[in-house]
């Protein structure tokens, strides 16, 4: 794409961040993997616009983003189910597109993403990717350490890059996530499941948890009913050890934390379970107040 | 460094635990063993084809985490690579590429007097001991570039954390706690005892090698007056 292609940020919603495939290879220096929270939605968005893998996109929490095109652009929105509206010719005509398809914007056209009816995060990709400066080889915004681009602000202009590959073969990619009330997260037992006591693992699977508002890209905090027989609390910490995305930590409160992409590199609470990669994408779409359970899978 | 006449370090005893389908956690007796295993895994990755597809190697106090790309390799293969690295008879050039850094310190920390008193030292003796100690970065935790430095001081500078953490510790603070020394790469909350400060740039994301201190780096502190 020529250098003059860009988008002007008109509105950001509650939080819009630049994200890409992530920042691997620096965990030994204390830098987490970061990257798009819902990697399935991220890959689908880039595929819909024919981007090379690793191209940077915009990840919005609860929609509310509005962008104006500078030059003609090919755009796709994936992730949470939201209304996507394109205003053409200075707002004289509006066209609605479903999430999970690609569409074009002419110079001056505006795209608006509404508040999702299900799910939390939408991904917006543009052919060529967003060419903000990378940090340690990635354009991901890491909310834990503050590395990478700052959250988007209205008035900002984001240059479109040249990360385009072949022209896309698909114009519609339905989400791999089945949107439904009562989410289930697929897990395998974690390396410290035994520290949660005999009742810990069954309790994790048997409880209907609720997503706490104190959740972000670092982790999803869950609250549950008070537990009757808690294991000895003093046993529930150990020397800090390496953490992975999808790790389910069980702090002394008995309320699990599901680590997302900006998780700390190490942690001192026992990891009772680990989500499958697909379940990590589902966890990234949980909204505060959602009910969620865990189901054990082989592995 | 392992050289002629020196006994190679005995291989760490390995117990491996899976973290999902793309990570293994190796358990080792202590931080020194973790650093040894980490160094062996990092020293010559190309020398062990079983380690192809490894993404990150994260040493910690009693563990080394290895994450891998499950599309390129699998747990059994990485397990083999880890066992080979752990049982290699001689640490492969461990230390040959070991980085050494000198960090100038102004010993003016708010906890300097208290630390000296607690350790039964004068401030002068504390500074002399801190600068005479050879520190080795065991692992990074808490924040990018925050290294846990092990000393050869035989525990004479070992202190527990402060009873009350500070909500803001200035960048460059040189601190002691939990048997380690650390330097805060940037302002953050913290519960360590502050004995001084440095102007050295501990972290710079614009550098290819952003951390001044990485696991295995040997650190010496110099009294900057």
Coordinates of C-alpha atoms in Angstrom, one line a residue:
Chain A
X1 CA 0.0 0.0 0.0
X2 CA 1.3 3.5 -0.7
X3 CA 2.6 5.4 2.3
X4 CA -0.3 7.9 2.3
X5 CA -2.8 5.3 3.2
X6 CA -3.9 5.8 6.9
X7 CA -6.8 5.8 9.3
X8 CA -7.9 8.7 11.4
X9 CA -9.2 7.7 14.8
X10 CA -12.5 9.4 15.5
X11 CA -13.5 7.4 18.6
X12 CA -11.9 4.6 20.6
X13 CA -14.6 3.2 22.8
X14 CA -13.5 2.2 26.3
X15 CA -10.1 0.8 25.2
X16 CA -8.5 0.2 21.8
X17 CA -5.0 -1.2 21.6
X18 CA -2.7 -2.1 18.7
X19 CA -2.0 -5.9 18.8
X20 CA -0.2 -8.4 16.6
X21 CA 0.9 -12.0 17.0
X22 CA 2.9 -11.1 20.1
X23 CA 6.4 -10.6 21.5
X24 CA 7.9 -14.1 22.0
X25 CA 11.5 -14.8 23.0
X26 CA 12.0 -12.3 25.8
X27 CA 10.3 -14.1 28.7
X28 CA 13.7 -14.7 30.3
X29 CA 14.1 -10.9 30.6
X30 CA 10.7 -10.5 32.2
X31 CA 8.7 -9.6 29.0
X32 CA 5.5 -11.5 28.5
X33 CA 4.3 -12.8 25.1
X34 CA 1.4 -10.3 24.8
X35 CA -0.3 -10.2 21.4
X36 CA -4.0 -10.2 20.4
X37 CA -6.1 -11.6 23.2
X38 CA -8.3 -13.7 20.8
X39 CA -5.7 -15.1 18.4
X40 CA -8.4 -16.9 16.4
X41 CA -10.2 -13.6 15.7
X42 CA -6.8 -12.0 15.0
X43 CA -5.8 -14.6 12.4
X44 CA -9.3 -14.5 10.8
X45 CA -9.2 -10.7 10.5
X46 CA -5.8 -10.7 8.8
X47 CA -6.8 -13.6 6.5
X48 CA -9.9 -11.7 5.4
X49 CA -7.8 -8.7 4.2
X50 CA -4.9 -10.9 2.9
X51 CA -2.3 -9.7 5.4
X52 CA 1.0 -11.5 6.0
X53 CA 1.0 -13.3 9.4
X54 CA 2.1 -11.0 12.2
X55 CA 0.4 -7.8 10.8
X56 CA -0.8 -5.4 13.4
X57 CA -4.6 -4.9 14.0
X58 CA -6.8 -2.9 16.4
X59 CA -8.3 -4.7 19.4
X60 CA -11.3 -2.9 21.0
X61 CA -12.9 -3.7 24.3
X62 CA -16.8 -3.3 24.0
X63 CA -16.6 -1.7 20.6
X64 CA -17.2 2.0 20.2
X65 CA -14.4 2.5 17.7
X66 CA -14.8 4.8 14.7
X67 CA -12.2 5.3 12.0
X68 CA -12.0 7.5 8.9
X69 CA -10.1 6.1 5.9
X70 CA -7.4 8.1 4.2
X71 CA -7.1 6.5 0.8
X72 CA -9.0 3.3 -0.3
X73 CA -8.7 0.5 2.2
X74 CA -9.8 -3.1 2.6
X75 CA -11.0 -3.7 6.2
X76 CA -12.4 -6.6 8.2
X77 CA -13.9 -6.8 11.7
X78 CA -13.9 -10.1 13.7
X79 CA -14.3 -11.2 17.3
X80 CA -17.3 -10.2 19.4
X81 CA -20.7 -9.9 17.8
X82 CA -21.1 -6.2 17.1
X83 CA -22.8 -4.0 14.5
X84 CA -20.4 -2.7 11.9
X85 CA -21.5 0.3 9.9
X86 CA -19.8 2.0 7.0
X87 CA -20.8 5.6 6.3
X88 CA -20.0 6.6 2.7
X89 CA -19.9 10.0 1.0
X90 CA -19.7 12.1 4.2
X91 CA -22.5 10.1 5.9
X92 CA -25.0 10.3 3.1
X93 CA -25.2 6.5 2.9
X94 CA -24.7 3.8 5.6
X95 CA -24.1 0.1 5.0
X96 CA -24.1 -2.5 7.7
X97 CA -21.7 -5.5 7.5
X98 CA -21.7 -8.6 9.7
X99 CA -18.7 -9.3 11.9
X100 CA -16.4 -11.8 10.2
X101 CA -16.4 -10.3 6.7
X102 CA -14.3 -7.9 4.7
X103 CA -15.4 -4.7 3.0
X104 CA -13.8 -1.7 1.4
X105 CA -13.6 1.9 2.5
X106 CA -13.2 4.8 0.0
X107 CA -11.2 7.8 0.9
X108 CA -13.1 9.7 3.6
X109 CA -15.5 6.8 4.4
X110 CA -16.0 6.1 8.1
X111 CA -16.4 2.7 9.8
X112 CA -18.1 2.4 13.2
X113 CA -18.1 -0.7 15.4
X114 CA -21.0 -0.8 17.9
X115 CA -21.2 -2.3 21.4
X116 CA -21.1 -6.1 21.1
X117 CA -24.2 -8.1 21.9
X118 CA -22.0 -11.1 22.9
X119 CA -18.3 -11.3 23.6
X120 CA -15.9 -8.5 24.7
X121 CA -13.2 -7.8 22.1
X122 CA -13.5 -6.9 18.4
X123 CA -10.6 -7.0 16.1
X124 CA -10.3 -4.6 13.1
X125 CA -7.7 -5.3 10.4
X126 CA -6.8 -3.3 7.4
X127 CA -5.0 -4.6 4.4
X128 CA -1.3 -3.8 4.9
X129 CA -1.5 -3.7 8.7
X130 CA -1.1 -0.7 11.0
X131 CA 2.5 0.5 10.7
X132 CA 3.1 2.0 14.2
X133 CA 6.7 1.6 15.4
X134 CA 7.5 -1.9 16.9
X135 CA 9.0 -2.5 20.3
X136 CA 11.3 -5.6 20.6
X137 CA 10.0 -6.8 17.3
X138 CA 6.3 -6.5 18.1
X139 CA 3.6 -3.9 17.8
X140 CA 1.6 -5.4 20.6
X141 CA 0.5 -3.2 23.5
X142 CA 1.4 -5.0 26.8
X143 CA -0.8 -3.5 29.5
X144 CA 1.3 -5.2 32.3
X145 CA 4.7 -3.8 31.5
X146 CA 3.6 -0.8 29.4
X147 CA 5.7 -1.9 26.4
X148 CA 4.4 -1.2 22.9
X149 CA 2.1 1.5 21.5
X150 CA 0.0 3.5 24.0
X151 CA -3.8 3.0 23.9
X152 CA -5.5 4.8 20.9
X153 CA -6.7 8.3 21.3
X154 CA -9.2 10.2 19.2
X155 CA -7.5 12.4 16.7
X156 CA -4.6 10.1 16.2
X157 CA -3.6 9.0 12.6
X158 CA -2.3 5.5 12.2
X159 CA -0.3 4.8 9.0
X160 CA -1.2 1.7 7.0
X161 CA 1.8 -0.5 6.2
X162 CA 2.9 -2.9 3.6
X163 CA 2.3 -6.2 5.4
X164 CA -0.1 -7.4 2.7
X165 CA 0.3 -10.8 1.2
X166 CA -1.8 -12.4 -1.6
X167 CA -5.3 -11.1 -2.1
X168 CA -7.7 -12.9 0.2
X169 CA -9.5 -16.0 -1.0
X170 CA -12.3 -15.6 1.6
X171 CA -14.6 -12.7 2.2
X172 CA -16.5 -14.3 5.1
X173 CA -15.1 -16.2 8.0
X174 CA -17.6 -17.0 10.8
X175 CA -16.2 -17.0 14.3
X176 CA -14.9 -20.2 15.7
X177 CA -16.4 -19.3 19.0
X178 CA -20.0 -20.4 19.6
X179 CA -21.5 -17.4 21.3
X180 CA -23.8 -18.7 24.1
X181 CA -24.6 -18.0 27.7
X182 CA -22.8 -20.2 30.1
X183 CA -19.3 -20.5 28.7
X184 CA -17.2 -23.6 29.2
X185 CA -13.4 -23.4 29.2
X186 CA -11.6 -26.6 28.3
X187 CA -8.7 -27.4 30.7
X188 CA -6.0 -30.0 31.4
X189 CA -4.8 -30.4 35.0
X190 CA -2.0 -27.9 35.9
X191 CA 1.5 -28.7 37.3
X192 CA 0.4 -27.8 40.9
X193 CA -3.1 -29.2 40.9
X194 CA -2.2 -31.3 44.0
X195 CA -1.5 -28.2 46.0
X196 CA -5.2 -27.3 45.8
X197 CA -6.0 -30.3 47.9
X198 CA -8.2 -33.3 46.9
X199 CA -11.2 -31.0 46.6
X200 CA -9.5 -28.3 44.5
X201 CA -9.7 -29.8 41.0
X202 CA -13.3 -31.2 41.5
X203 CA -14.4 -27.8 42.9
X204 CA -12.9 -26.0 39.9
X205 CA -14.9 -28.2 37.5
X206 CA -18.1 -28.3 39.6
X207 CA -18.4 -24.6 40.3
X208 CA -20.3 -22.0 38.2
X209 CA -18.0 -19.1 38.3
X210 CA -18.7 -15.4 37.5
X211 CA -16.4 -13.1 35.7
X212 CA -15.2 -10.2 37.9
X213 CA -15.0 -6.7 36.6
X214 CA -11.4 -6.7 37.8
X215 CA -10.4 -8.5 34.6
X216 CA -8.2 -7.3 31.8
X217 CA -5.6 -8.6 29.3
X218 CA -3.4 -9.8 32.2
X219 CA -6.1 -12.2 33.5
X220 CA -9.7 -13.0 34.0
X221 CA -10.6 -13.0 37.7
X222 CA -13.4 -15.3 38.7
X223 CA -15.6 -15.3 41.7
X224 CA -17.6 -18.2 43.1
X225 CA -19.6 -19.3 46.0
X226 CA -17.7 -19.6 49.3
X227 CA -16.0 -22.9 49.7
X228 CA -16.7 -25.0 52.8
X229 CA -13.5 -27.1 53.1
X230 CA -10.6 -25.0 52.1
X231 CA -7.1 -26.6 52.0
X232 CA -4.5 -25.1 54.4
X233 CA -3.9 -21.6 53.0
X234 CA -0.3 -21.5 54.0
X235 CA 0.4 -24.3 51.5
X236 CA -1.0 -22.3 48.6
X237 CA 2.1 -20.3 47.7
X238 CA 5.4 -21.5 46.3
X239 CA 8.6 -20.0 45.0
X240 CA 7.7 -18.0 41.9
X241 CA 7.9 -20.1 38.7
X242 CA 7.3 -19.5 35.0
X243 CA 3.7 -18.9 33.8
X244 CA 2.0 -19.5 30.5
X245 CA -1.0 -18.0 28.8
X246 CA -4.1 -19.9 29.8
X247 CA -2.7 -20.9 33.2
X248 CA -5.4 -21.0 35.9
X249 CA -3.8 -19.7 39.2
X250 CA -5.5 -20.4 42.5
X251 CA -4.6 -17.7 45.0
X252 CA -5.4 -18.2 48.8
X253 CA -8.8 -16.6 48.2
X254 CA -9.9 -19.7 46.4
X255 CA -11.0 -17.6 43.4
X256 CA -9.2 -18.6 40.2
X257 CA -7.4 -16.2 37.9
X258 CA -7.2 -17.2 34.2
X259 CA -4.1 -15.7 32.6
X260 CA -4.5 -14.0 29.3
X261 CA -1.8 -12.7 26.9
X262 CA -0.3 -10.0 29.2
X263 CA 0.2 -12.4 32.1
X264 CA 3.2 -11.9 34.4
X265 CA 6.2 -14.0 33.3
X266 CA 6.4 -15.7 36.7
X267 CA 4.0 -16.2 39.6
X268 CA 3.9 -17.7 43.0
X269 CA 0.3 -19.1 43.2
X270 CA -0.2 -22.7 42.2
X271 CA -1.4 -23.4 38.7
X272 CA -4.3 -25.8 39.1
X273 CA -5.3 -26.0 35.4
X274 CA -4.2 -24.8 31.9
X275 CA -6.7 -23.8 29.2
X276 CA -6.4 -25.2 25.7
X277 CA -5.4 -22.6 23.0
X278 CA -9.0 -22.5 21.8
X279 CA -10.3 -21.9 25.4
X280 CA -7.8 -19.0 25.8
X281 CA -9.6 -17.3 22.9
X282 CA -12.9 -17.9 24.5
X283 CA -11.6 -16.6 27.9
X284 CA -10.5 -13.4 26.0
X285 CA -14.2 -12.8 25.1
X286 CA -15.6 -13.1 28.6
X287 CA -17.4 -10.1 29.9
X288 CA -17.8 -9.0 33.5
X289 CA -20.8 -10.8 34.9
X290 CA -20.7 -13.7 32.5
X291 CA -21.2 -17.2 34.0
X292 CA -18.4 -19.6 33.1
X293 CA -17.4 -23.2 33.9
X294 CA -14.4 -25.5 33.3
X295 CA -14.5 -28.8 31.6
X296 CA -11.6 -31.3 31.7
X297 CA -10.3 -32.6 28.4
X298 CA -7.7 -35.3 27.6
X299 CA -4.1 -34.2 27.3
Chain B
X1 CA 33.6 -20.8 33.8
X2 CA 34.3 -24.5 33.7
X3 CA 37.9 -24.9 32.8
X4 CA 40.7 -27.5 33.1
X5 CA 41.2 -28.7 36.7
X6 CA 37.6 -27.7 37.6
X7 CA 35.0 -30.2 38.4
X8 CA 32.0 -29.8 36.1
X9 CA 28.8 -29.0 38.0
X10 CA 26.8 -32.1 38.7
X11 CA 23.7 -32.3 36.5
X12 CA 20.5 -31.0 38.1
X13 CA 17.9 -33.6 39.0
X14 CA 15.0 -33.1 36.7
X15 CA 11.3 -33.6 37.3
X16 CA 9.2 -32.4 34.5
X17 CA 5.6 -31.2 34.7
X18 CA 3.4 -30.2 31.7
X19 CA 1.6 -26.8 31.5
X20 CA -0.9 -27.5 28.8
X21 CA 0.2 -28.7 25.4
X22 CA 3.1 -26.3 24.7
X23 CA 5.1 -25.8 27.9
X24 CA 7.1 -28.0 30.3
X25 CA 8.2 -27.0 33.8
X26 CA 11.5 -28.5 35.0
X27 CA 12.0 -28.7 38.7
X28 CA 15.5 -28.3 40.1
X29 CA 16.8 -28.1 43.7
X30 CA 17.7 -24.4 43.8
X31 CA 18.3 -21.1 41.8
X32 CA 21.9 -22.0 40.9
X33 CA 20.7 -25.3 39.3
X34 CA 18.0 -23.4 37.5
X35 CA 20.6 -21.0 36.1
X36 CA 22.9 -23.9 35.1
X37 CA 20.1 -25.6 33.2
X38 CA 19.0 -22.3 31.6
X39 CA 22.5 -21.6 30.5
X40 CA 22.9 -25.0 29.0
X41 CA 19.6 -24.7 27.1
X42 CA 20.5 -21.2 25.8
X43 CA 24.2 -21.8 25.2
X44 CA 24.0 -23.7 21.9
X45 CA 20.4 -24.2 20.9
X46 CA 21.5 -25.3 17.4
X47 CA 23.6 -28.1 19.0
X48 CA 20.5 -30.0 20.1
X49 CA 18.0 -30.5 17.4
X50 CA 15.6 -31.7 20.1
X51 CA 15.2 -28.1 21.2
X52 CA 14.0 -26.8 17.8
X53 CA 10.7 -25.1 18.2
X54 CA 11.5 -23.8 21.7
X55 CA 10.2 -20.3 22.1
X56 CA 11.1 -19.2 25.7
X57 CA 13.3 -20.5 28.5
X58 CA 12.4 -18.9 31.8
X59 CA 14.6 -19.7 34.9
X60 CA 13.1 -19.1 38.3
X61 CA 13.9 -19.9 41.9
X62 CA 13.5 -23.7 41.7
X63 CA 12.2 -24.2 38.2
X64 CA 13.0 -23.7 34.5
X65 CA 10.0 -23.2 32.2
X66 CA 10.3 -24.1 28.5
X67 CA 7.6 -23.0 26.1
X68 CA 7.5 -24.4 22.6
X69 CA 5.6 -24.1 19.3
X70 CA 3.3 -27.1 19.3
X71 CA 3.0 -26.8 15.5
X72 CA 6.7 -27.4 15.1
X73 CA 7.6 -29.8 17.9
X74 CA 6.0 -31.8 20.8
X75 CA 6.4 -32.4 24.5
X76 CA 8.2 -35.7 24.1
X77 CA 10.9 -34.2 21.8
X78 CA 11.4 -31.1 24.1
X79 CA 11.5 -33.4 27.1
X80 CA 14.4 -35.3 25.4
X81 CA 16.2 -32.0 24.7
X82 CA 15.8 -30.9 28.3
X83 CA 17.1 -34.2 29.6
X84 CA 20.1 -34.1 27.2
X85 CA 20.9 -30.6 28.4
X86 CA 20.6 -31.5 32.1
X87 CA 22.8 -34.6 31.8
X88 CA 25.4 -33.2 29.5
X89 CA 28.7 -34.2 31.2
X90 CA 30.3 -30.8 30.9
X91 CA 28.3 -27.5 30.8
X92 CA 28.6 -26.5 27.2
X93 CA 30.8 -23.4 27.2
X94 CA 28.7 -22.1 30.1
X95 CA 30.1 -18.8 31.1
X96 CA 32.2 -18.3 27.9
X97 CA 29.8 -15.8 26.7
X98 CA 28.9 -14.7 30.2
X99 CA 28.4 -10.9 30.4
X100 CA 30.0 -8.9 33.2
X101 CA 28.7 -5.5 34.1
X102 CA 29.9 -2.9 36.6
X103 CA 27.2 -0.7 38.2
X104 CA 28.2 2.5 39.9
X105 CA 26.2 3.1 43.1
X106 CA 25.6 6.1 45.3
X107 CA 25.0 4.5 48.7
X108 CA 22.3 7.0 49.9
X109 CA 19.2 4.7 50.2
X110 CA 16.6 5.5 52.8
X111 CA 17.1 2.1 54.4
X112 CA 20.9 2.1 54.4
X113 CA 21.3 2.8 58.2
X114 CA 18.6 0.3 59.2
X115 CA 20.0 -2.4 57.0
X116 CA 23.5 -1.9 58.4
X117 CA 22.1 -2.0 62.0
X118 CA 20.0 -5.1 61.3
X119 CA 23.0 -6.9 59.8
X120 CA 25.3 -5.8 62.7
X121 CA 27.5 -3.8 60.4
X122 CA 28.6 -0.2 60.2
X123 CA 27.5 1.6 57.0
X124 CA 31.1 1.5 55.8
X125 CA 31.3 -2.2 56.3
X126 CA 28.0 -2.8 54.6
X127 CA 29.2 -0.8 51.5
X128 CA 32.5 -2.6 51.5
X129 CA 30.7 -6.0 51.7
X130 CA 28.2 -5.0 49.0
X131 CA 30.9 -3.8 46.6
X132 CA 33.2 -6.8 47.3
X133 CA 30.5 -9.3 46.6
X134 CA 30.4 -11.0 43.2
X135 CA 26.7 -11.1 42.1
X136 CA 25.2 -13.4 39.5
X137 CA 21.8 -12.8 38.0
X138 CA 19.8 -16.0 38.7
X139 CA 16.5 -15.0 37.1
X140 CA 14.2 -12.1 36.2
X141 CA 10.9 -11.5 37.8
X142 CA 8.4 -8.8 38.9
X143 CA 9.1 -6.4 36.0
X144 CA 11.1 -6.4 32.7
X145 CA 14.8 -6.3 33.6
X146 CA 14.4 -6.8 37.3
X147 CA 17.1 -9.4 38.1
X148 CA 17.4 -11.4 41.2
X149 CA 21.1 -11.3 42.0
X150 CA 22.7 -14.1 44.0
X151 CA 25.8 -13.0 45.9
X152 CA 28.9 -15.0 47.0
X153 CA 28.6 -13.2 50.4
X154 CA 27.6 -16.5 52.1
X155 CA 24.3 -15.0 53.3
X156 CA 25.9 -12.1 55.2
X157 CA 23.6 -9.6 53.2
X158 CA 20.5 -11.7 53.5
X159 CA 17.4 -9.9 54.8
X160 CA 13.6 -10.6 54.6
X161 CA 11.4 -8.2 52.7
X162 CA 10.2 -5.0 54.4
X163 CA 7.2 -5.4 56.6
X164 CA 5.4 -2.6 54.7
X165 CA 6.1 -2.3 50.9
X166 CA 6.5 1.2 49.4
X167 CA 3.9 2.2 46.9
X168 CA 6.7 3.9 44.7
X169 CA 10.3 2.9 44.6
X170 CA 12.4 5.2 42.3
X171 CA 14.0 3.8 39.1
X172 CA 17.7 2.9 39.7
X173 CA 17.2 2.0 43.4
X174 CA 19.7 -0.7 44.6
X175 CA 18.0 -2.9 47.1
X176 CA 18.3 -6.0 49.2
X177 CA 15.7 -8.6 50.2
X178 CA 14.8 -12.3 50.2
X179 CA 18.5 -13.2 50.1
X180 CA 19.0 -11.3 46.8
X181 CA 20.1 -8.0 45.6
X182 CA 18.1 -6.1 42.9
X183 CA 18.1 -2.9 40.9
X184 CA 14.7 -1.4 40.1
X185 CA 14.7 -0.8 36.3
X186 CA 11.9 1.8 36.6
X187 CA 9.6 3.3 39.2
X188 CA 7.3 0.7 40.7
X189 CA 5.9 -0.5 44.0
X190 CA 8.4 -2.5 46.0
X191 CA 9.1 -4.2 49.3
X192 CA 12.9 -4.4 49.2
X193 CA 15.3 -2.5 51.4
X194 CA 16.8 0.5 49.5
X195 CA 20.5 1.0 50.1
X196 CA 21.5 3.2 47.2
X197 CA 20.8 4.3 43.6
X198 CA 22.4 4.1 40.2
X199 CA 22.1 6.1 37.0
X200 CA 22.9 3.1 34.9
X201 CA 20.2 2.3 32.3
X202 CA 18.9 -1.1 33.4
X203 CA 16.3 -1.3 30.6
X204 CA 16.1 0.2 27.2
X205 CA 13.4 -1.2 24.8
X206 CA 15.2 0.5 21.9
X207 CA 18.3 -1.7 22.3
X208 CA 18.3 -5.1 20.6
X209 CA 19.4 -6.4 23.9
X210 CA 17.1 -4.4 26.1
X211 CA 18.2 -5.6 29.6
X212 CA 21.6 -4.6 31.1
X213 CA 21.3 -7.7 33.3
X214 CA 20.1 -11.0 31.9
X215 CA 20.1 -14.4 33.6
X216 CA 23.8 -15.4 34.1
X217 CA 25.1 -11.8 33.9
X218 CA 27.9 -11.3 36.6
X219 CA 27.4 -8.0 38.3
X220 CA 29.8 -5.9 40.4
X221 CA 28.8 -2.8 42.3
X222 CA 31.2 0.1 42.5
X223 CA 31.0 2.9 45.1
X224 CA 30.4 6.1 43.1
X225 CA 30.7 8.1 46.3

